[in-house]
PDB file of C-alpha atoms in Angstrom:
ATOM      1  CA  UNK A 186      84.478  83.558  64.235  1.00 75.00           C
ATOM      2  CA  UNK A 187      86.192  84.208  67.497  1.00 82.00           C
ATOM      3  CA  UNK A 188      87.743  80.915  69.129  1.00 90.00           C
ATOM      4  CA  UNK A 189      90.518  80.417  71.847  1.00 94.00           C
ATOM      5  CA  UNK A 190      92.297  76.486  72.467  1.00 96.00           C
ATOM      6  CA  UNK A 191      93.772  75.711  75.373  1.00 96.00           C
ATOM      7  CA  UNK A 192      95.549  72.010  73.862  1.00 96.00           C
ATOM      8  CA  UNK A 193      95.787  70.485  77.041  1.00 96.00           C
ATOM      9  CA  UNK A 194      93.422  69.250  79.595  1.00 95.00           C
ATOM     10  CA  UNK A 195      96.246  68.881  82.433  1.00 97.00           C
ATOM     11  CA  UNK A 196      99.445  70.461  83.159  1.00 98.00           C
ATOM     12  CA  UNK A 197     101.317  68.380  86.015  1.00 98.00           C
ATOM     13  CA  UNK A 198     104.291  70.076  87.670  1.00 98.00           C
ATOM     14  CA  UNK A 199     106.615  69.620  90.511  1.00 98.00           C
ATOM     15  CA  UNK A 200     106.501  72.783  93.195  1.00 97.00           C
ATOM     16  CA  UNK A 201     109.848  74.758  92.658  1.00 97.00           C
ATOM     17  CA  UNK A 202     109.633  74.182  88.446  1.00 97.00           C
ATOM     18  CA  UNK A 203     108.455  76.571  86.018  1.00 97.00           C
ATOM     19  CA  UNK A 204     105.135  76.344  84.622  1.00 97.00           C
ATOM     20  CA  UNK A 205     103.432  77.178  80.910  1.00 98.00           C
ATOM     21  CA  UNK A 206      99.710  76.881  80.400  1.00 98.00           C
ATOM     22  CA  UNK A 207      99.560  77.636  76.883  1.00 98.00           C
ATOM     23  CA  UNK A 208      96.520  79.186  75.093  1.00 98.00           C
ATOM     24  CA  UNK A 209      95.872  80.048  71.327  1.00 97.00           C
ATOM     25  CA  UNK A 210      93.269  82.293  69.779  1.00 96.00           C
ATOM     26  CA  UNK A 211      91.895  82.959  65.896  1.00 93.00           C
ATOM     27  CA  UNK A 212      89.913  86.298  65.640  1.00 87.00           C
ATOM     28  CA  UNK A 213      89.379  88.929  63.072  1.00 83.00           C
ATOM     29  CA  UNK A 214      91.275  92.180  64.275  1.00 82.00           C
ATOM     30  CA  UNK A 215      93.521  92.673  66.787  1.00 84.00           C
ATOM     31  CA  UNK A 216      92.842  90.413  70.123  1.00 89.00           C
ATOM     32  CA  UNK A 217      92.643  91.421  73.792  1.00 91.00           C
ATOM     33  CA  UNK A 218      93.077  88.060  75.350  1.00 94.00           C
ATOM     34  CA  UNK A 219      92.473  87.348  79.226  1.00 95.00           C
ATOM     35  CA  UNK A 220      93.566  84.682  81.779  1.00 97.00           C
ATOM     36  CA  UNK A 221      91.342  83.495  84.441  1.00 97.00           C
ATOM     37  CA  UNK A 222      91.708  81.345  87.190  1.00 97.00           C
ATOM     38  CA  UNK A 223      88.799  79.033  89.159  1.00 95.00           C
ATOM     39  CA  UNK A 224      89.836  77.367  92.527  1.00 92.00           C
ATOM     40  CA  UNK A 225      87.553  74.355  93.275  1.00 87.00           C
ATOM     41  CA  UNK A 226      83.582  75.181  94.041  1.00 83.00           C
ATOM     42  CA  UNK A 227      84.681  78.889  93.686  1.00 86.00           C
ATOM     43  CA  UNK A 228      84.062  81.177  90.484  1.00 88.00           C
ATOM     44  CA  UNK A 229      86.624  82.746  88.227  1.00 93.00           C
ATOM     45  CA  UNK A 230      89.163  85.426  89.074  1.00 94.00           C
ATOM     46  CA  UNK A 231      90.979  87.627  86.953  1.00 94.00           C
ATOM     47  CA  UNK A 232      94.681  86.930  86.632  1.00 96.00           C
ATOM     48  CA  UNK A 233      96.023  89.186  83.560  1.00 96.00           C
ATOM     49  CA  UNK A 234      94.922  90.573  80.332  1.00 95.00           C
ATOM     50  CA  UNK A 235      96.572  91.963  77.314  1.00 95.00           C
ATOM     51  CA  UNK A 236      95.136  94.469  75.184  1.00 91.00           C
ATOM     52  CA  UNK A 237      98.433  96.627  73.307  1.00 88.00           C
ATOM     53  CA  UNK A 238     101.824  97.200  73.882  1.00 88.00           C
ATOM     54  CA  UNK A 239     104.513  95.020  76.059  1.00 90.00           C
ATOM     55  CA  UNK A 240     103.707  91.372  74.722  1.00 93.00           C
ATOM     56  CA  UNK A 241     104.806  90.621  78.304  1.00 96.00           C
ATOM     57  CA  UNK A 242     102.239  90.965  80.531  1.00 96.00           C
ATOM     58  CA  UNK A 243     102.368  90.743  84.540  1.00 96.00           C
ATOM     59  CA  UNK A 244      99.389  89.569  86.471  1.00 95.00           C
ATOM     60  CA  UNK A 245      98.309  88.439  90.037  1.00 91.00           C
ATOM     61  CA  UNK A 246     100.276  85.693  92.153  1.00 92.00           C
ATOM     62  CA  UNK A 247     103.507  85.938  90.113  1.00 95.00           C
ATOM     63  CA  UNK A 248     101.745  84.625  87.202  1.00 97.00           C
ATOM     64  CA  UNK A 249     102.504  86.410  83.874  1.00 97.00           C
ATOM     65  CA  UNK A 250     101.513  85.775  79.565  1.00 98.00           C
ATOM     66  CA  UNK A 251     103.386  86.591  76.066  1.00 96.00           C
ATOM     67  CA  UNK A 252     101.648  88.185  73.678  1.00 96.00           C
ATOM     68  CA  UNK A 253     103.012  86.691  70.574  1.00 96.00           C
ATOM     69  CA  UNK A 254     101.276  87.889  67.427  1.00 94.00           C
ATOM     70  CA  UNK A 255     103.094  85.371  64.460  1.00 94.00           C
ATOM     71  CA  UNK A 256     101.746  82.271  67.026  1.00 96.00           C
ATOM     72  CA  UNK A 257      98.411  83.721  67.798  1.00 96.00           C
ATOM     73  CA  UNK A 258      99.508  82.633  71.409  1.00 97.00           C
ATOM     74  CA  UNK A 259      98.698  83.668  74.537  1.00 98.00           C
ATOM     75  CA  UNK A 260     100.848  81.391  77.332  1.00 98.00           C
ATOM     76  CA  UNK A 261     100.575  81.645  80.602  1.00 98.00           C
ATOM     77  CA  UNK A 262     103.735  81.413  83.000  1.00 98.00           C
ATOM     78  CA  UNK A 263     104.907  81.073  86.308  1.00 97.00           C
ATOM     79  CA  UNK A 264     108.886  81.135  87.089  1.00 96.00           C
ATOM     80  CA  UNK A 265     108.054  78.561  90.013  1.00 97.00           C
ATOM     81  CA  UNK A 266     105.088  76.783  90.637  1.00 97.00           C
ATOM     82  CA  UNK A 267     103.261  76.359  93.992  1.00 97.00           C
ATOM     83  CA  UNK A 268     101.207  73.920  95.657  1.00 96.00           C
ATOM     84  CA  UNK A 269      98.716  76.651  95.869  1.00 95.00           C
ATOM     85  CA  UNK A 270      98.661  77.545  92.188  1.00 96.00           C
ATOM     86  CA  UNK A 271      96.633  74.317  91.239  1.00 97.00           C
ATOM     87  CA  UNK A 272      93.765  74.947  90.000  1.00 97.00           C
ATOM     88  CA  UNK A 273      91.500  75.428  86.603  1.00 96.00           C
ATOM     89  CA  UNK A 274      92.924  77.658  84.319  1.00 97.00           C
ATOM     90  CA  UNK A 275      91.090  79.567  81.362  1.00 96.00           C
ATOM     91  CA  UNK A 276      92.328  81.827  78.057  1.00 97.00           C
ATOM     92  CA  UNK A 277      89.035  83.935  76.742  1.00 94.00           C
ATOM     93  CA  UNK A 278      89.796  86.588  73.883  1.00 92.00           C
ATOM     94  CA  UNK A 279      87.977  89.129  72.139  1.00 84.00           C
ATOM     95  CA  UNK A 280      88.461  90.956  69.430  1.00 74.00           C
ATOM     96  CA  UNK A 281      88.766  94.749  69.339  1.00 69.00           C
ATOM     97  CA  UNK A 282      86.457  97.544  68.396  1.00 64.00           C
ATOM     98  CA  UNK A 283      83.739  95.058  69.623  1.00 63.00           C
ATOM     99  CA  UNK A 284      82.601  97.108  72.086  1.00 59.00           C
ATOM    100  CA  UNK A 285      79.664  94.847  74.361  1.00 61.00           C
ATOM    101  CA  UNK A 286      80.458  91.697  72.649  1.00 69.00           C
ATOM    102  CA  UNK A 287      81.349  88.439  75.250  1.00 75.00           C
ATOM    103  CA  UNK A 288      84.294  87.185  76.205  1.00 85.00           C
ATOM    104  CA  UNK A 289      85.138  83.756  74.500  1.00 88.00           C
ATOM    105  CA  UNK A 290      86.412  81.132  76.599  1.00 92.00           C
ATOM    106  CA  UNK A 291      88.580  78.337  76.087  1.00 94.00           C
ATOM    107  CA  UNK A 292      87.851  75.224  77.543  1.00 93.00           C
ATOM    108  CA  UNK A 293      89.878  75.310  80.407  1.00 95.00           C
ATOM    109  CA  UNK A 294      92.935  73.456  82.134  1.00 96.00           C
ATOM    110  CA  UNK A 295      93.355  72.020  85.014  1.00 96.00           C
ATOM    111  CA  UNK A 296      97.211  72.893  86.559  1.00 97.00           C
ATOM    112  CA  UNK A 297      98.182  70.404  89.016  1.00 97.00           C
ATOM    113  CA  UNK A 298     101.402  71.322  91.276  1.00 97.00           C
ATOM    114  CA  UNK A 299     102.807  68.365  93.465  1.00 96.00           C
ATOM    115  CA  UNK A 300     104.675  68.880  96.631  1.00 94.00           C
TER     116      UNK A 300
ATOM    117  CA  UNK B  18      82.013  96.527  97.078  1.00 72.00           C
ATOM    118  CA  UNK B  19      80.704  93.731  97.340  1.00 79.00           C
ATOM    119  CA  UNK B  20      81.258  92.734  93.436  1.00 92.00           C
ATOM    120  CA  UNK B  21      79.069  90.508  91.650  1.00 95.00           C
ATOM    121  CA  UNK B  22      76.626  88.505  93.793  1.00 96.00           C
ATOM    122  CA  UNK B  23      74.494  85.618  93.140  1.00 97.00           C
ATOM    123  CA  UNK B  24      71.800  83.801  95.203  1.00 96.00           C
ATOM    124  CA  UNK B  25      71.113  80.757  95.582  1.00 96.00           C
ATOM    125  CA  UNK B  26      74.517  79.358  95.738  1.00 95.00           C
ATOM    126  CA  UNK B  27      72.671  75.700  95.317  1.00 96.00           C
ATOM    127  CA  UNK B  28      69.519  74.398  94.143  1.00 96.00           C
ATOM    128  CA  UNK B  29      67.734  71.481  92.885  1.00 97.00           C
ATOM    129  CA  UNK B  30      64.537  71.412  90.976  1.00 96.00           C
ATOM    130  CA  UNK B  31      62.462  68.781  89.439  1.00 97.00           C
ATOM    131  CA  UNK B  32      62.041  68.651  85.704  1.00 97.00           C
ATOM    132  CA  UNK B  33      59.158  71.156  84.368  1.00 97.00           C
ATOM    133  CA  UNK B  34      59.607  73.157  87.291  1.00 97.00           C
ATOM    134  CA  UNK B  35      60.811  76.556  86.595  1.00 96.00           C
ATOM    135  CA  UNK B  36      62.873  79.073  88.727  1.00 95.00           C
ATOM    136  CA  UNK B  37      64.755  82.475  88.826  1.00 97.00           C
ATOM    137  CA  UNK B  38      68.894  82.787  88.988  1.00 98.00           C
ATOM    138  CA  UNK B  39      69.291  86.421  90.897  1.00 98.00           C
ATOM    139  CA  UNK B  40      72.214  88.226  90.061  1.00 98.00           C
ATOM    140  CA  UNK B  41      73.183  91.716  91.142  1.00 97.00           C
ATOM    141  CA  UNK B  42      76.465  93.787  90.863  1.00 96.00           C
ATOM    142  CA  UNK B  43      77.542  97.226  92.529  1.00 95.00           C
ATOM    143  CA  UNK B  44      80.047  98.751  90.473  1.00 93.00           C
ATOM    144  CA  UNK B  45      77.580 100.267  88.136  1.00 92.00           C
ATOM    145  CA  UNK B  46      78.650  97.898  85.089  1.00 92.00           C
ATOM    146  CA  UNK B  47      77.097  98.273  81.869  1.00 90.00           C
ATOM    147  CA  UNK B  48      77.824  94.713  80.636  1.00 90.00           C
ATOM    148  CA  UNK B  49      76.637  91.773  82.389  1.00 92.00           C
ATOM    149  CA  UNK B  50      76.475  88.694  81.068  1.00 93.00           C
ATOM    150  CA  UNK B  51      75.351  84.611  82.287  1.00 96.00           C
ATOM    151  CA  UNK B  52      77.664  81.553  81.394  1.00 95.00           C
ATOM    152  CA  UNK B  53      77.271  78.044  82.157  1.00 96.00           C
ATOM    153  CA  UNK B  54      80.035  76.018  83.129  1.00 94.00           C
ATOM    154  CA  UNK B  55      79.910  71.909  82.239  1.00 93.00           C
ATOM    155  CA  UNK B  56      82.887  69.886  82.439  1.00 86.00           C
ATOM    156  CA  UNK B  57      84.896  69.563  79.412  1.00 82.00           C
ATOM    157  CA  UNK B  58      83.241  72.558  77.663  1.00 85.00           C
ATOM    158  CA  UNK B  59      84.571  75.806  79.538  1.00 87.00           C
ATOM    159  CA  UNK B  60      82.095  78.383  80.078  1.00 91.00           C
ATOM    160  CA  UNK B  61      79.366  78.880  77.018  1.00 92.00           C
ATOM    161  CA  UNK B  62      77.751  82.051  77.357  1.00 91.00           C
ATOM    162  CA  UNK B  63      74.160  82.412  77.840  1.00 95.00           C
ATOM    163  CA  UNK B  64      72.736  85.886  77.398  1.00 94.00           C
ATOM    164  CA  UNK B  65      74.334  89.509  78.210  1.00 91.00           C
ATOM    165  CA  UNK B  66      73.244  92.613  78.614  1.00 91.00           C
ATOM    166  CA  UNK B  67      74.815  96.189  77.046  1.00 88.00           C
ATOM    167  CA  UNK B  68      72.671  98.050  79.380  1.00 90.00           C
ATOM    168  CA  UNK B  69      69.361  98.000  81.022  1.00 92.00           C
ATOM    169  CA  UNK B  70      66.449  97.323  78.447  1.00 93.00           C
ATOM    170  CA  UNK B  71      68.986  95.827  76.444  1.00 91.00           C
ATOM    171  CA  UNK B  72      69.227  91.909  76.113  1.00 93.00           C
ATOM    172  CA  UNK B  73      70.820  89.591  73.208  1.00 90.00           C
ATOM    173  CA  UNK B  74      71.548  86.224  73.176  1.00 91.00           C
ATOM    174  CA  UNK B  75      74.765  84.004  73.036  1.00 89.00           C
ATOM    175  CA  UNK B  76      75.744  80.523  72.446  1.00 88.00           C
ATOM    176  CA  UNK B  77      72.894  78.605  74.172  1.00 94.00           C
ATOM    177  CA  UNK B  78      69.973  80.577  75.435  1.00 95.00           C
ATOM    178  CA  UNK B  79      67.482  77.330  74.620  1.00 95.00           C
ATOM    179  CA  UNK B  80      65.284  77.479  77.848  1.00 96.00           C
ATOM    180  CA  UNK B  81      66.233  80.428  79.479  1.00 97.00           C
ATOM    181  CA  UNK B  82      65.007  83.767  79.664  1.00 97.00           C
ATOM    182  CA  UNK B  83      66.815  87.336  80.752  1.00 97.00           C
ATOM    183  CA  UNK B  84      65.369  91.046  81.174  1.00 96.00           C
ATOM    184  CA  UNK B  85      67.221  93.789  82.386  1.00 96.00           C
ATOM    185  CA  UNK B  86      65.310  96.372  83.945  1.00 96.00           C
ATOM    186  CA  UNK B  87      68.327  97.870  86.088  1.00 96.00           C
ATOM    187  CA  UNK B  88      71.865  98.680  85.934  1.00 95.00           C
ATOM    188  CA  UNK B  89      72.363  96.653  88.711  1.00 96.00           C
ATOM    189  CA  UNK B  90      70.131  93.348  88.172  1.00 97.00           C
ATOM    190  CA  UNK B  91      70.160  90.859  85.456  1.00 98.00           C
ATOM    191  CA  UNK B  92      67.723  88.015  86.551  1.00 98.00           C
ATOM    192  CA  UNK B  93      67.965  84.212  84.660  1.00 98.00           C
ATOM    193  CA  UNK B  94      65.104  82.788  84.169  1.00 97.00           C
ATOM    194  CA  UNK B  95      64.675  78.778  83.762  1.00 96.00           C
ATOM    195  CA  UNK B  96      61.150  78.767  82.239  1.00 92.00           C
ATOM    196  CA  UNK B  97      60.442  74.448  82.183  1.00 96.00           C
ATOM    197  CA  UNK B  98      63.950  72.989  83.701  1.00 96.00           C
ATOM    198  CA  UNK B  99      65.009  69.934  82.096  1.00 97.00           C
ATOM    199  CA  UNK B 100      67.964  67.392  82.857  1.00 96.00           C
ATOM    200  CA  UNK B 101      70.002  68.964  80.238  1.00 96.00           C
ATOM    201  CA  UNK B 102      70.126  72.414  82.358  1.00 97.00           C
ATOM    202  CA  UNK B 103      72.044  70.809  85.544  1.00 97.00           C
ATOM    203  CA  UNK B 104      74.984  73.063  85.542  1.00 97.00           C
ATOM    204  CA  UNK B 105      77.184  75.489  86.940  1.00 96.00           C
ATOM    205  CA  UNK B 106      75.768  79.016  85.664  1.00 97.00           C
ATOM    206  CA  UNK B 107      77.824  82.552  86.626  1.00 96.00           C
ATOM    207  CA  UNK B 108      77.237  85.834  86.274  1.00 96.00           C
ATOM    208  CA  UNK B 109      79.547  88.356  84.919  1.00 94.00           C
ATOM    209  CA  UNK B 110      80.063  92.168  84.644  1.00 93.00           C
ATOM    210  CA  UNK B 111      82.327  94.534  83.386  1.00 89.00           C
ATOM    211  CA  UNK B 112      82.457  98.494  82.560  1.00 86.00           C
ATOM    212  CA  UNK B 113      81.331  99.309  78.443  1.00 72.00           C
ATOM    213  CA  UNK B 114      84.799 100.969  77.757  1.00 56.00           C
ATOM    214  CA  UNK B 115      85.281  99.944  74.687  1.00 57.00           C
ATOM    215  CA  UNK B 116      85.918  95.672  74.644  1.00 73.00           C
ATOM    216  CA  UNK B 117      89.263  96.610  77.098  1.00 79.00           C
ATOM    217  CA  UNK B 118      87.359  95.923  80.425  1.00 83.00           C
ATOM    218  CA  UNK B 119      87.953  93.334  82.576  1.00 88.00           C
ATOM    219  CA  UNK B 120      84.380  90.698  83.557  1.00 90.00           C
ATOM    220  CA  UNK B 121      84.432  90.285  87.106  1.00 92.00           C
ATOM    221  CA  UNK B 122      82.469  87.032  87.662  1.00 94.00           C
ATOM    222  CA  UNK B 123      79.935  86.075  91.086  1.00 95.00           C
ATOM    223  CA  UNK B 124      80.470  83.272  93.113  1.00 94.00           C
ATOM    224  CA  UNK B 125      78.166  80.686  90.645  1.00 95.00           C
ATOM    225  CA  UNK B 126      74.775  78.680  91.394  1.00 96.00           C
ATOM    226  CA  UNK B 127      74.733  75.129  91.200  1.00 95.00           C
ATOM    227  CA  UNK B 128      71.945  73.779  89.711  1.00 97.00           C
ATOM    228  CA  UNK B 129      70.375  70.447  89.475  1.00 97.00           C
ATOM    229  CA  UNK B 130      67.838  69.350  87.756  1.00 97.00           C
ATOM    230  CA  UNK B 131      66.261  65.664  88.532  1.00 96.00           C
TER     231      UNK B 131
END
């Protein structure tokens, strides 16, 4: 069975610092792993996905992810964080040649940037 | 474009009442799909759709019904709303291009139930 874990509930970082929201999957096959973000009372927006290729993978707002097959891990980074970036964060995957089949979602974490 | 939409953005109902989630999307998606979002849990899928005609069901489709009749609309159904159902529920859509696609998600309905 398909499953991504996102092992923390909060991420709290000072504006100006790098950030990592990390994210790790288990699925048969090869993955294609995604990276959503939700601002408060607002639904989810696409940030990045990977599917082959580069395991670094550049998304919206400066954010980008690495791929990194050995530690079925999918992190997501920002070189320096913004007030703006806070938010709810979430990892889904799904597994290829699964064509119509849903995205699986982790269960989300909340990034909290402080001024 | 205007994406994914849902209506109503709010509601409340009263337990044993039922009611219709609307969803639409214009970018002639094969996929759609409804989640609902509770804190703690992340989005649990509810039902999706490969097509029209074509339903299945996911994680937790107790209580609720789907039919696709267009490309465009995928209608959730709350047939006798209970307590258990207040939630956050979004629709989401995506091309059928293999499993690459991205799901572009609507704006979300929250629901309670008293």
């Amino acid at each position: 069975a398909q499953s991504v874990a996102q092992p923390e509930d909060q991420v709290n970082v000072a504006e100006g610092n790098p950030l990592t929201v990390k994210c790790t999957y288990s699925v048969s096959g090869n993955p294609y792993l995604f990276w959503y973000v939700q601002y408060p009372n607002r639904g989810l927006q696409f940030l990045l996905k990977y599917i082959t290729g580069d395991n670094l993978v550049k998304g919206s707002y400066g954010f980008e992810a690495e791929f990194n097959k050995s530690q079925t891990s999918f992190h997501l980074k920002k070189p320096s964080a913004l007030v703006s970036d806070s938010a709810l964060y979430f990892c889904a995957v799904r597994a290829s040649g699964q064509a119509g089949t849903a995205l699986i979602f982790g269960k989300g974490t909340t990034l909290s940037v402080s001024s | 474009n205007a994406g994914v939409t849902q209506t109503p953005k709010f509601q409340v109902l009263k337990t044993g009442q039922s009611m219709t989630l609307q969803c639409a999307q214009d970018m002639n998606h094969e996929y759609m799909s409804w989640y609902r979002q509770d804190p703690g849990m992340g989005l649990r899928l509810i039902h999706y759709s490969v097509g029209a005609g074509i339903t299945d069901q996911g994680e937790v489709p107790n209580g609720y019904n789907v039919s696709r009749s267009t490309t465009e609309d995928f209608p959730l159904r709350l047939l006798s709303a209970a307590p258990s159902q207040t939630s956050v529920y979004f629709c989401a859509s995506s091309g059928l291009a293999g499993s690459t696609d991205t799901q572009y998600f609507g704006p979300g309905t929250r629901l309670t139930v008293l």
